[in-house]
mmCIF file with all atom_site columns, C-alpha atoms in Angstrom:
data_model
loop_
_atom_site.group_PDB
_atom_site.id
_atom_site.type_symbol
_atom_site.label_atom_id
_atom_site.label_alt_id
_atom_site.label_comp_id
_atom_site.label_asym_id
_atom_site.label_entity_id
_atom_site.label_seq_id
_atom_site.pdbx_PDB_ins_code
_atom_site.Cartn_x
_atom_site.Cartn_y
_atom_site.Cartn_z
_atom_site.occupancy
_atom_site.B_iso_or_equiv
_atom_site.pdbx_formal_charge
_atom_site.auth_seq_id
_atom_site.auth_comp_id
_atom_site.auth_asym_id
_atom_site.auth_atom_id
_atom_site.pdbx_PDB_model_num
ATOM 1   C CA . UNK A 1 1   ? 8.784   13.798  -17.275 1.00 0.00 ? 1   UNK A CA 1
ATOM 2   C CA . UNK A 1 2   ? 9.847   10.518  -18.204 1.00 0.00 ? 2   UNK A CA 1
ATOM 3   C CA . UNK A 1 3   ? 12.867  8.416   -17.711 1.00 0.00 ? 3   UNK A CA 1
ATOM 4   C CA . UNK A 1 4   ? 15.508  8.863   -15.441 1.00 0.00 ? 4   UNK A CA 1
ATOM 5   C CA . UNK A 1 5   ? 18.921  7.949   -15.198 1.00 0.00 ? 5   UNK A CA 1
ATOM 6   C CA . UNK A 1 6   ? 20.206  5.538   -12.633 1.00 0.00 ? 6   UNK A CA 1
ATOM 7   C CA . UNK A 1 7   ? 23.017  6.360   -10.356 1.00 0.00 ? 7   UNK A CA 1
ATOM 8   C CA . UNK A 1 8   ? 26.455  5.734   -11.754 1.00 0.00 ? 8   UNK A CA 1
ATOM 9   C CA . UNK A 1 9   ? 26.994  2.707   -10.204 1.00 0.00 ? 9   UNK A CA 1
ATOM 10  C CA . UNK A 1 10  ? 24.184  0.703   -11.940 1.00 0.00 ? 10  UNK A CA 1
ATOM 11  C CA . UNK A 1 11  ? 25.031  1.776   -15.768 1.00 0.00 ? 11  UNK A CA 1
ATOM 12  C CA . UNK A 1 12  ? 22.113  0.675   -18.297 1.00 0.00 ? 12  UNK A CA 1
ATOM 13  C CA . UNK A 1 13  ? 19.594  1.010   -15.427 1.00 0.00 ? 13  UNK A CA 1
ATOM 14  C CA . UNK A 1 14  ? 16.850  3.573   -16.184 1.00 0.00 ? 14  UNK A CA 1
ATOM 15  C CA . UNK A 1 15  ? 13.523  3.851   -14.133 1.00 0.00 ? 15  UNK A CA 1
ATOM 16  C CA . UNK A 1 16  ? 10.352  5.078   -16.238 1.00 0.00 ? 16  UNK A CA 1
ATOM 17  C CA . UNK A 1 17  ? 8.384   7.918   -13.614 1.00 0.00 ? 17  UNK A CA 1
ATOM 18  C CA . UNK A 1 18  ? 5.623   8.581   -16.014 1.00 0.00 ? 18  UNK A CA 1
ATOM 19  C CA . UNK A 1 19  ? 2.983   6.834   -14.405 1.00 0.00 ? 19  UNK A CA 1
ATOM 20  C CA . UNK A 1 20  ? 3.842   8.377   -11.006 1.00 0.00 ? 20  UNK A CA 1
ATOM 21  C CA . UNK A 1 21  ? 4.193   11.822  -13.023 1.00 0.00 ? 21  UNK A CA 1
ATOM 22  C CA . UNK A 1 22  ? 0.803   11.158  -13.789 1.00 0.00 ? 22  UNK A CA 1
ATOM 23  C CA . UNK A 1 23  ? -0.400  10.465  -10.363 1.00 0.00 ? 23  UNK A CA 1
ATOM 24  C CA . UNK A 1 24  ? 1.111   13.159  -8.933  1.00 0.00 ? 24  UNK A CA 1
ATOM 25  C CA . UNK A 1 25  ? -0.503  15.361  -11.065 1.00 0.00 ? 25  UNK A CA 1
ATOM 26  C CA . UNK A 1 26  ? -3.643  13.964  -10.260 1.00 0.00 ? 26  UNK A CA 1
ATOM 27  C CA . UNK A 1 27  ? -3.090  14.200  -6.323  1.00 0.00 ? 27  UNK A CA 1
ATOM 28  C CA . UNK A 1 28  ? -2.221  18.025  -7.346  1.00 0.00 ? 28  UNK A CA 1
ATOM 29  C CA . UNK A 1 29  ? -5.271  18.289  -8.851  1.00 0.00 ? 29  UNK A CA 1
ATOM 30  C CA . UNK A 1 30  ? -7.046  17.344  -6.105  1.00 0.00 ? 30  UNK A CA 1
ATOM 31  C CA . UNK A 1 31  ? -7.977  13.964  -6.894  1.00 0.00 ? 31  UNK A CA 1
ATOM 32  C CA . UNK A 1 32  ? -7.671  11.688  -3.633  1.00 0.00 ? 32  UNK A CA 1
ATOM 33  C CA . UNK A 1 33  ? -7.070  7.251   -3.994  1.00 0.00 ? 33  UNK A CA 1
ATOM 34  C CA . UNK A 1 34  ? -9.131  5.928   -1.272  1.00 0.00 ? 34  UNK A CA 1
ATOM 35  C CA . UNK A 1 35  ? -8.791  1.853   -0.867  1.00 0.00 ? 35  UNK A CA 1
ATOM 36  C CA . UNK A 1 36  ? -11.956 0.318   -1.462  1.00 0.00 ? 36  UNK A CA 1
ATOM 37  C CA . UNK A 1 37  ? -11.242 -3.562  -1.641  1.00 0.00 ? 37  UNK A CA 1
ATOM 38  C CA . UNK A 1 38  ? -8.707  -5.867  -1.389  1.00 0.00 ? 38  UNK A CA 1
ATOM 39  C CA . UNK A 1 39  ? -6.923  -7.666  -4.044  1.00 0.00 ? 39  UNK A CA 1
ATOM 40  C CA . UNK A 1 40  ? -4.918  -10.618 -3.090  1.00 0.00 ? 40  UNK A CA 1
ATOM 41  C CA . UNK A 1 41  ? -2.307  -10.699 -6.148  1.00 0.00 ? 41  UNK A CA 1
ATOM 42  C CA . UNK A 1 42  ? -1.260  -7.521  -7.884  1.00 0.00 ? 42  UNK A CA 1
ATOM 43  C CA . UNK A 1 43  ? 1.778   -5.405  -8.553  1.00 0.00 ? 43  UNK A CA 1
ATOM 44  C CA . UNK A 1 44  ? 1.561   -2.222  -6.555  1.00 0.00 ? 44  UNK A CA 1
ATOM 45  C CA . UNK A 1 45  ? 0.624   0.432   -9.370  1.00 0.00 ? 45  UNK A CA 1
ATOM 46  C CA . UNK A 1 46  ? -2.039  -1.507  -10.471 1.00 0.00 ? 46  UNK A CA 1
ATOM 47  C CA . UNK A 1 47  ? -3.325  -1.745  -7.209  1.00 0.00 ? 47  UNK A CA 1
ATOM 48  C CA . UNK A 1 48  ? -2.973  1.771   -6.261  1.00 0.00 ? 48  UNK A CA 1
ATOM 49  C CA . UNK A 1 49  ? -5.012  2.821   -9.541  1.00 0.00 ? 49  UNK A CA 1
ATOM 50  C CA . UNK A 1 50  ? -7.814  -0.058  -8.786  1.00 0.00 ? 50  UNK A CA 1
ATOM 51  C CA . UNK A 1 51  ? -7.928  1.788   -5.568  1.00 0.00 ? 51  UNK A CA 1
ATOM 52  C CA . UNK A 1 52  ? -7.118  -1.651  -3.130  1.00 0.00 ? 52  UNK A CA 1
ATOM 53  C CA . UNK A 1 53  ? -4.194  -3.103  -1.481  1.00 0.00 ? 53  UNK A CA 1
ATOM 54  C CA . UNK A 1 54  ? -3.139  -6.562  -1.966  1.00 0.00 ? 54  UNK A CA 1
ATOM 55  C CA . UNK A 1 55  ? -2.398  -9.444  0.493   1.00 0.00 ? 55  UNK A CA 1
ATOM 56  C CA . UNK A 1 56  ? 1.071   -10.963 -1.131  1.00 0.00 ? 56  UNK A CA 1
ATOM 57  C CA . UNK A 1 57  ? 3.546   -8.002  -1.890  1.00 0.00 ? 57  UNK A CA 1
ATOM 58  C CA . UNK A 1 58  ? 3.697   -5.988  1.165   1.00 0.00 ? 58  UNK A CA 1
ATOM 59  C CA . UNK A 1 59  ? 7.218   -5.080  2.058   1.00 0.00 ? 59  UNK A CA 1
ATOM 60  C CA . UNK A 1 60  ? 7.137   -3.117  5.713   1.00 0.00 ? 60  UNK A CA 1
ATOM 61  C CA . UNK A 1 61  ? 11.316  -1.206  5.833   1.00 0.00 ? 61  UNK A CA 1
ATOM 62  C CA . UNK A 1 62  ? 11.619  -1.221  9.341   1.00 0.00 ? 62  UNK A CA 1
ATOM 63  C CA . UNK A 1 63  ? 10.115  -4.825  10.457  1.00 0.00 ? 63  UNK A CA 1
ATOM 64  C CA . UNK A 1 64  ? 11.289  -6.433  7.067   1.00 0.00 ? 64  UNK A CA 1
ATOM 65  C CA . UNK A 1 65  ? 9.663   -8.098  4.408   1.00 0.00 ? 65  UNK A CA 1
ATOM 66  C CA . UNK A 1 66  ? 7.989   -11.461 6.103   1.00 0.00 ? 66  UNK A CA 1
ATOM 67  C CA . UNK A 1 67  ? 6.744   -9.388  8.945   1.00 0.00 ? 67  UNK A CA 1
ATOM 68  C CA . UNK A 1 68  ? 3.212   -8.228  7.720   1.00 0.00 ? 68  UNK A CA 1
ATOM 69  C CA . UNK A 1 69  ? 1.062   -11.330 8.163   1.00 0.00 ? 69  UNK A CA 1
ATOM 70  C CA . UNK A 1 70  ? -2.077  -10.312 6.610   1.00 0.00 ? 70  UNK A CA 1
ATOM 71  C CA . UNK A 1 71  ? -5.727  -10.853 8.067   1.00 0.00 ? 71  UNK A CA 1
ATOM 72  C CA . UNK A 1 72  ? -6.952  -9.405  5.459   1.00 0.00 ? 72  UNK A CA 1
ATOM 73  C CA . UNK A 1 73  ? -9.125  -11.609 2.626   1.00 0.00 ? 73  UNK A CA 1
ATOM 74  C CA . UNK A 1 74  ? -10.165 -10.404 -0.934  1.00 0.00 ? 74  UNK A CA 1
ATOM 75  C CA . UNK A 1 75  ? -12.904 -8.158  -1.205  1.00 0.00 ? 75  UNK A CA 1
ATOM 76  C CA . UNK A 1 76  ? -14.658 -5.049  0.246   1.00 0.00 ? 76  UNK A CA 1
ATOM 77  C CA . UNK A 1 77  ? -12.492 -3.293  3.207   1.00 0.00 ? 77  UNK A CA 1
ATOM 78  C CA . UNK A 1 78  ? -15.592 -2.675  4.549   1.00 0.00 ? 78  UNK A CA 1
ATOM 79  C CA . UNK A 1 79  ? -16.220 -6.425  5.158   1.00 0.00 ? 79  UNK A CA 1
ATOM 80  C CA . UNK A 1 80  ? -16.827 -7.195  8.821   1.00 0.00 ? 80  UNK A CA 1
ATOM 81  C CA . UNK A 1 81  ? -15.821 -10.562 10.378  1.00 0.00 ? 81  UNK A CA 1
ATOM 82  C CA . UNK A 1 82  ? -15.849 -10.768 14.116  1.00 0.00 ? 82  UNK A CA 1
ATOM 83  C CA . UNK A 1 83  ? -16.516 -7.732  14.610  1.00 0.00 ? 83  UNK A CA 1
ATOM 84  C CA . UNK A 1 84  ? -13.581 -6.133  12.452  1.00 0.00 ? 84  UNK A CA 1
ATOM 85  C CA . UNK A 1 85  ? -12.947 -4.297  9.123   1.00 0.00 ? 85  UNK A CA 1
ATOM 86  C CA . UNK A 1 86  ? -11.278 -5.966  5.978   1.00 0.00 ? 86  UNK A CA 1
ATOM 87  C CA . UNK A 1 87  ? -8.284  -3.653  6.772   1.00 0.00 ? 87  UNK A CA 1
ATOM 88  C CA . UNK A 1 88  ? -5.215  -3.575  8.732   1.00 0.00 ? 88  UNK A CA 1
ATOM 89  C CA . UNK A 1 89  ? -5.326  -1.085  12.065  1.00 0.00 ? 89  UNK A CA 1
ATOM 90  C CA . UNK A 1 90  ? -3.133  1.348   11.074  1.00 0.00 ? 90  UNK A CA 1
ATOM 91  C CA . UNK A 1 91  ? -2.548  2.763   14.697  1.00 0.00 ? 91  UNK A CA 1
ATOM 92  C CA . UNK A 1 92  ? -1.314  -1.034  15.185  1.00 0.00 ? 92  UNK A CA 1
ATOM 93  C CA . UNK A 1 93  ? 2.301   1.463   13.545  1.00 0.00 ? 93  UNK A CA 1
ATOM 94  C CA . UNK A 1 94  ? 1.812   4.149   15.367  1.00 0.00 ? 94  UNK A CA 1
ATOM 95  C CA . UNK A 1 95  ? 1.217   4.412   19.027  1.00 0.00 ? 95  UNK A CA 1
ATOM 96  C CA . UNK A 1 96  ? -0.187  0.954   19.892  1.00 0.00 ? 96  UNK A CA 1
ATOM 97  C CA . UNK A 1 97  ? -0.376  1.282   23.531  1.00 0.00 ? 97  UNK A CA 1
ATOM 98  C CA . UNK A 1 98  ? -2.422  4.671   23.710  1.00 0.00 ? 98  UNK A CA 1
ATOM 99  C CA . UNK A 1 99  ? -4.976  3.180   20.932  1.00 0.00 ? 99  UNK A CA 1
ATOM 100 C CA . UNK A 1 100 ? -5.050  -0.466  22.538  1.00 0.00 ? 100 UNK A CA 1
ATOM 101 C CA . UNK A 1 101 ? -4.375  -1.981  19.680  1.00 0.00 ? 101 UNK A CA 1
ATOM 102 C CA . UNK A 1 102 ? -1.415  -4.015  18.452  1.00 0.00 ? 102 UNK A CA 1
ATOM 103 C CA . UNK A 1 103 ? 1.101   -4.366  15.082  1.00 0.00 ? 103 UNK A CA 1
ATOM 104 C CA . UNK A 1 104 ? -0.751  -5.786  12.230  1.00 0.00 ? 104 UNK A CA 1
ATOM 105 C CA . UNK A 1 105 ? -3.973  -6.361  13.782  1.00 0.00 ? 105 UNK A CA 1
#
C-alpha cells in the first residue's frame, strides 16, 4: 500500500494511505486505540496514535463544522468537574431523548 491516485478531476493530487495501512493492520491484529486524554491542538493522526482527541479540529458532517462546542479541557478524560467526565456524551448523537442527555454535552 501506498499512494493513491486522485480522481480525474483533481490531476497532480495523490493521497499517501500508508499510515492508515498501518493502522489498519494494527486494528486487524487486534490492537484496540482507546482515548485516554485530551489534547487541545493536534492534527488528527497524531492524535489518534497519542490515543486523545483534541478540542480545535473537530469537523461533525451532518451539523457542520462550528457546531461542536467543546467542554472538554486538556488532560485526562477521566477528569471529573461537576460531576462529569473530560469527554463528550456520545449518546448526546444518538438517541438523546431515551438517554436524557443532549448534543454535545
Amino acid at each position: 500500500m501506498g499512494i493513491l491516485p486522485a480522481p480525474n478531476e483533481h490531476p497532480g493530487t495523490e493521497f499517501d494511505i500508508t499510515i492508515i495501512s498501518r493502522t489498519y493492520g494494527k486494528i486487524q491484529a487486534g490492537n484496540t486505540f482507546p482515548v485516554q486524554r485530551i489534547i487541545p491542538a493536534m492534527n488528527d493522526y497524531e492524535v489518534f496514535e497519542a490515543q486523545a482527541s483534541n478540542t480545535t479540529h473537530h469537523y461533525d458532517p451532518l451539523l457542520g463544522p462550528t457546531s461542536f462546542l467543546p467542554l472538554v479541557h486538556e488532560g485526562s478524560v477521566f477528569d471529573i468537574q461537576n460531576g462529569y467526565y473530560n469527554m463528550t456524551d456520545p449518546t448526546g448523537y444518538v438517541f438523546p431523548k431515551q438517554n436524557n442527555s443532549k448534543l454535545f454535552s
